[in-house]
């Protein structure tokens, strides 16, 4: 969600079918003070009210455009699970990050540079 002054980003941490998990997470950038988006303000206590407001606006926007997650239910479950992104959610995201690193290192060690990152079949 982008406003004139800020950008709130949510990374799902998965493909639309829930495959190839990476850590989900939120980012918030001040586009005036940090136009190159180098400093994530999401965890800054001074930004808590803004984060809450932008998340509410995002939820309303999703509803207005019909983005209820029904087309990608596995992905939507992850969105809902990590929506609050409290300390427990962040700890889960860190664990997913560790799992991703181990999986990716094993793939590279096995010579797999281009791996199938979704659960579904490839479309021809």
C-alpha positions as protocol buffer text, in pm:
chain_id: "A"
residue {
  index: 1
  type: UNK
  ca { x: 0 y: 0 z: 0 }
}
residue {
  index: 2
  type: UNK
  ca { x: 148 y: 329 z: -104 }
}
residue {
  index: 3
  type: UNK
  ca { x: 53 y: 676 z: 15 }
}
residue {
  index: 4
  type: UNK
  ca { x: 212 y: 1008 z: -75 }
}
residue {
  index: 5
  type: UNK
  ca { x: 454 y: 970 z: 215 }
}
residue {
  index: 6
  type: UNK
  ca { x: 484 y: 599 z: 303 }
}
residue {
  index: 7
  type: UNK
  ca { x: 489 y: 251 z: 158 }
}
residue {
  index: 8
  type: UNK
  ca { x: 371 y: -58 z: 347 }
}
residue {
  index: 9
  type: UNK
  ca { x: 481 y: -389 z: 196 }
}
residue {
  index: 10
  type: UNK
  ca { x: 380 y: -743 z: 289 }
}
residue {
  index: 11
  type: UNK
  ca { x: 583 y: -1038 z: 164 }
}
residue {
  index: 12
  type: UNK
  ca { x: 369 y: -1351 z: 159 }
}
residue {
  index: 13
  type: UNK
  ca { x: 665 y: -1581 z: 196 }
}
residue {
  index: 14
  type: UNK
  ca { x: 529 y: -1837 z: -49 }
}
residue {
  index: 15
  type: UNK
  ca { x: 416 y: -1893 z: -401 }
}
residue {
  index: 16
  type: UNK
  ca { x: 44 y: -1862 z: -460 }
}
residue {
  index: 17
  type: UNK
  ca { x: 3 y: -2236 z: -406 }
}
residue {
  index: 18
  type: UNK
  ca { x: 191 y: -2220 z: -74 }
}
residue {
  index: 19
  type: UNK
  ca { x: 505 y: -2374 z: -216 }
}
residue {
  index: 20
  type: UNK
  ca { x: 868 y: -2287 z: -159 }
}
residue {
  index: 21
  type: UNK
  ca { x: 828 y: -2107 z: 172 }
}
residue {
  index: 22
  type: UNK
  ca { x: 1044 y: -1809 z: 254 }
}
residue {
  index: 23
  type: UNK
  ca { x: 995 y: -1589 z: 561 }
}
residue {
  index: 24
  type: UNK
  ca { x: 682 y: -1373 z: 544 }
}
residue {
  index: 25
  type: UNK
  ca { x: 716 y: -1022 z: 674 }
}
residue {
  index: 26
  type: UNK
  ca { x: 620 y: -657 z: 668 }
}
residue {
  index: 27
  type: UNK
  ca { x: 817 y: -349 z: 569 }
}
residue {
  index: 28
  type: UNK
  ca { x: 737 y: 19 z: 608 }
}
residue {
  index: 29
  type: UNK
  ca { x: 927 y: 299 z: 438 }
}
residue {
  index: 30
  type: UNK
  ca { x: 910 y: 676 z: 469 }
}
residue {
  index: 31
  type: UNK
  ca { x: 923 y: 785 z: 106 }
}
residue {
  index: 32
  type: UNK
  ca { x: 1006 y: 1146 z: 194 }
}
residue {
  index: 33
  type: UNK
  ca { x: 1294 y: 1084 z: 437 }
}
residue {
  index: 34
  type: UNK
  ca { x: 1410 y: 760 z: 272 }
}
residue {
  index: 35
  type: UNK
  ca { x: 1320 y: 765 z: -99 }
}
residue {
  index: 36
  type: UNK
  ca { x: 1553 y: 472 z: -172 }
}
residue {
  index: 37
  type: UNK
  ca { x: 1375 y: 257 z: 87 }
}
residue {
  index: 38
  type: UNK
  ca { x: 1683 y: 155 z: 283 }
}
residue {
  index: 39
  type: UNK
  ca { x: 1545 y: 176 z: 638 }
}
residue {
  index: 40
  type: UNK
  ca { x: 1256 y: -50 z: 733 }
}
residue {
  index: 41
  type: UNK
  ca { x: 1049 y: 135 z: 995 }
}
residue {
  index: 42
  type: UNK
  ca { x: 796 y: -141 z: 1058 }
}
residue {
  index: 43
  type: UNK
  ca { x: 927 y: -225 z: 1408 }
}
residue {
  index: 44
  type: UNK
  ca { x: 984 y: 138 z: 1508 }
}
residue {
  index: 45
  type: UNK
  ca { x: 752 y: 206 z: 1806 }
}
residue {
  index: 46
  type: UNK
  ca { x: 705 y: 563 z: 1683 }
}
residue {
  index: 47
  type: UNK
  ca { x: 542 y: 421 z: 1369 }
}
residue {
  index: 48
  type: UNK
  ca { x: 299 y: 180 z: 1541 }
}
residue {
  index: 49
  type: UNK
  ca { x: -6 y: 402 z: 1490 }
}
residue {
  index: 50
  type: UNK
  ca { x: 81 y: 453 z: 1122 }
}
residue {
  index: 51
  type: UNK
  ca { x: 132 y: 77 z: 1073 }
}
residue {
  index: 52
  type: UNK
  ca { x: -208 y: 6 z: 1226 }
}
residue {
  index: 53
  type: UNK
  ca { x: -373 y: 270 z: 1008 }
}
residue {
  index: 54
  type: UNK
  ca { x: -209 y: 145 z: 688 }
}
residue {
  index: 55
  type: UNK
  ca { x: -295 y: -217 z: 764 }
}
residue {
  index: 56
  type: UNK
  ca { x: -658 y: -119 z: 819 }
}
residue {
  index: 57
  type: UNK
  ca { x: -655 y: 67 z: 488 }
}
residue {
  index: 58
  type: UNK
  ca { x: -500 y: -234 z: 316 }
}
residue {
  index: 59
  type: UNK
  ca { x: -763 y: -467 z: 460 }
}
residue {
  index: 60
  type: UNK
  ca { x: -1040 y: -233 z: 339 }
}
residue {
  index: 61
  type: UNK
  ca { x: -881 y: -208 z: -4 }
}
residue {
  index: 62
  type: UNK
  ca { x: -855 y: -586 z: -32 }
}
residue {
  index: 63
  type: UNK
  ca { x: -1223 y: -614 z: 55 }
}
residue {
  index: 64
  type: UNK
  ca { x: -1323 y: -339 z: -188 }
}
residue {
  index: 65
  type: UNK
  ca { x: -1143 y: -502 z: -483 }
}
residue {
  index: 66
  type: UNK
  ca { x: -1261 y: -852 z: -393 }
}
residue {
  index: 67
  type: UNK
  ca { x: -923 y: -983 z: -282 }
}
residue {
  index: 68
  type: UNK
  ca { x: -1055 y: -1228 z: -24 }
}
residue {
  index: 69
  type: UNK
  ca { x: -785 y: -1487 z: -83 }
}
residue {
  index: 70
  type: UNK
  ca { x: -1027 y: -1748 z: -212 }
}
residue {
  index: 71
  type: UNK
  ca { x: -829 y: -1796 z: -533 }
}
residue {
  index: 72
  type: UNK
  ca { x: -515 y: -1885 z: -336 }
}
residue {
  index: 73
  type: UNK
  ca { x: -638 y: -2025 z: -3 }
}
residue {
  index: 74
  type: UNK
  ca { x: -302 y: -2166 z: 111 }
}
residue {
  index: 75
  type: UNK
  ca { x: -134 y: -1832 z: 52 }
}
residue {
  index: 76
  type: UNK
  ca { x: -423 y: -1647 z: 220 }
}
residue {
  index: 77
  type: UNK
  ca { x: -386 y: -1866 z: 529 }
}
residue {
  index: 78
  type: UNK
  ca { x: -25 y: -1745 z: 554 }
}
residue {
  index: 79
  type: UNK
  ca { x: -135 y: -1384 z: 507 }
}
residue {
  index: 80
  type: UNK
  ca { x: -381 y: -1420 z: 795 }
}
residue {
  index: 81
  type: UNK
  ca { x: -136 y: -1611 z: 1015 }
}
residue {
  index: 82
  type: UNK
  ca { x: 127 y: -1336 z: 989 }
}
residue {
  index: 83
  type: UNK
  ca { x: -102 y: -1032 z: 962 }
}
residue {
  index: 84
  type: UNK
  ca { x: -32 y: -909 z: 1317 }
}
residue {
  index: 85
  type: UNK
  ca { x: 339 y: -991 z: 1292 }
}
residue {
  index: 86
  type: UNK
  ca { x: 391 y: -984 z: 1666 }
}
residue {
  index: 87
  type: UNK
  ca { x: 695 y: -1137 z: 1840 }
}
residue {
  index: 88
  type: UNK
  ca { x: 557 y: -1490 z: 1801 }
}
residue {
  index: 89
  type: UNK
  ca { x: 499 y: -1437 z: 1428 }
}
residue {
  index: 90
  type: UNK
  ca { x: 846 y: -1291 z: 1387 }
}
residue {
  index: 91
  type: UNK
  ca { x: 999 y: -1593 z: 1565 }
}
residue {
  index: 92
  type: UNK
  ca { x: 808 y: -1824 z: 1327 }
}
residue {
  index: 93
  type: UNK
  ca { x: 934 y: -1619 z: 1031 }
}
residue {
  index: 94
  type: UNK
  ca { x: 1293 y: -1653 z: 1154 }
}
residue {
  index: 95
  type: UNK
  ca { x: 1251 y: -2031 z: 1177 }
}
residue {
  index: 96
  type: UNK
  ca { x: 1113 y: -2039 z: 822 }
}
residue {
  index: 97
  type: UNK
  ca { x: 1418 y: -1837 z: 718 }
}
residue {
  index: 98
  type: UNK
  ca { x: 1651 y: -2096 z: 874 }
}
residue {
  index: 99
  type: UNK
  ca { x: 1461 y: -2377 z: 701 }
}
residue {
  index: 100
  type: UNK
  ca { x: 1480 y: -2194 z: 369 }
}
residue {
  index: 101
  type: UNK
  ca { x: 1855 y: -2145 z: 404 }
}
residue {
  index: 102
  type: UNK
  ca { x: 1912 y: -2514 z: 479 }
}
residue {
  index: 103
  type: UNK
  ca { x: 1692 y: -2619 z: 187 }
}
residue {
  index: 104
  type: UNK
  ca { x: 1859 y: -2379 z: -56 }
}
residue {
  index: 105
  type: UNK
  ca { x: 2210 y: -2478 z: 53 }
}
residue {
  index: 106
  type: UNK
  ca { x: 2121 y: -2845 z: 1 }
}
residue {
  index: 107
  type: UNK
  ca { x: 1983 y: -2765 z: -345 }
}
residue {
  index: 108
  type: UNK
  ca { x: 2299 y: -2580 z: -442 }
}
residue {
  index: 109
  type: UNK
  ca { x: 2521 y: -2855 z: -302 }
}
residue {
  index: 110
  type: UNK
  ca { x: 2329 y: -3103 z: -518 }
}
residue {
  index: 111
  type: UNK
  ca { x: 2388 y: -2881 z: -822 }
}
residue {
  index: 112
  type: UNK
  ca { x: 2027 y: -2765 z: -840 }
}
residue {
  index: 113
  type: UNK
  ca { x: 2042 y: -2401 z: -936 }
}
residue {
  index: 114
  type: UNK
  ca { x: 1700 y: -2372 z: -1099 }
}
residue {
  index: 115
  type: UNK
  ca { x: 1452 y: -2553 z: -882 }
}
residue {
  index: 116
  type: UNK
  ca { x: 1077 y: -2591 z: -917 }
}
residue {
  index: 117
  type: UNK
  ca { x: 942 y: -2338 z: -671 }
}
residue {
  index: 118
  type: UNK
  ca { x: 575 y: -2422 z: -683 }
}
residue {
  index: 119
  type: UNK
  ca { x: 377 y: -2731 z: -595 }
}
residue {
  index: 120
  type: UNK
  ca { x: 162 y: -2739 z: -907 }
}
residue {
  index: 121
  type: UNK
  ca { x: 260 y: -2882 z: -1242 }
}
residue {
  index: 122
  type: UNK
  ca { x: 437 y: -2663 z: -1492 }
}
residue {
  index: 123
  type: UNK
  ca { x: 210 y: -2525 z: -1758 }
}
residue {
  index: 124
  type: UNK
  ca { x: 313 y: -2597 z: -2116 }
}
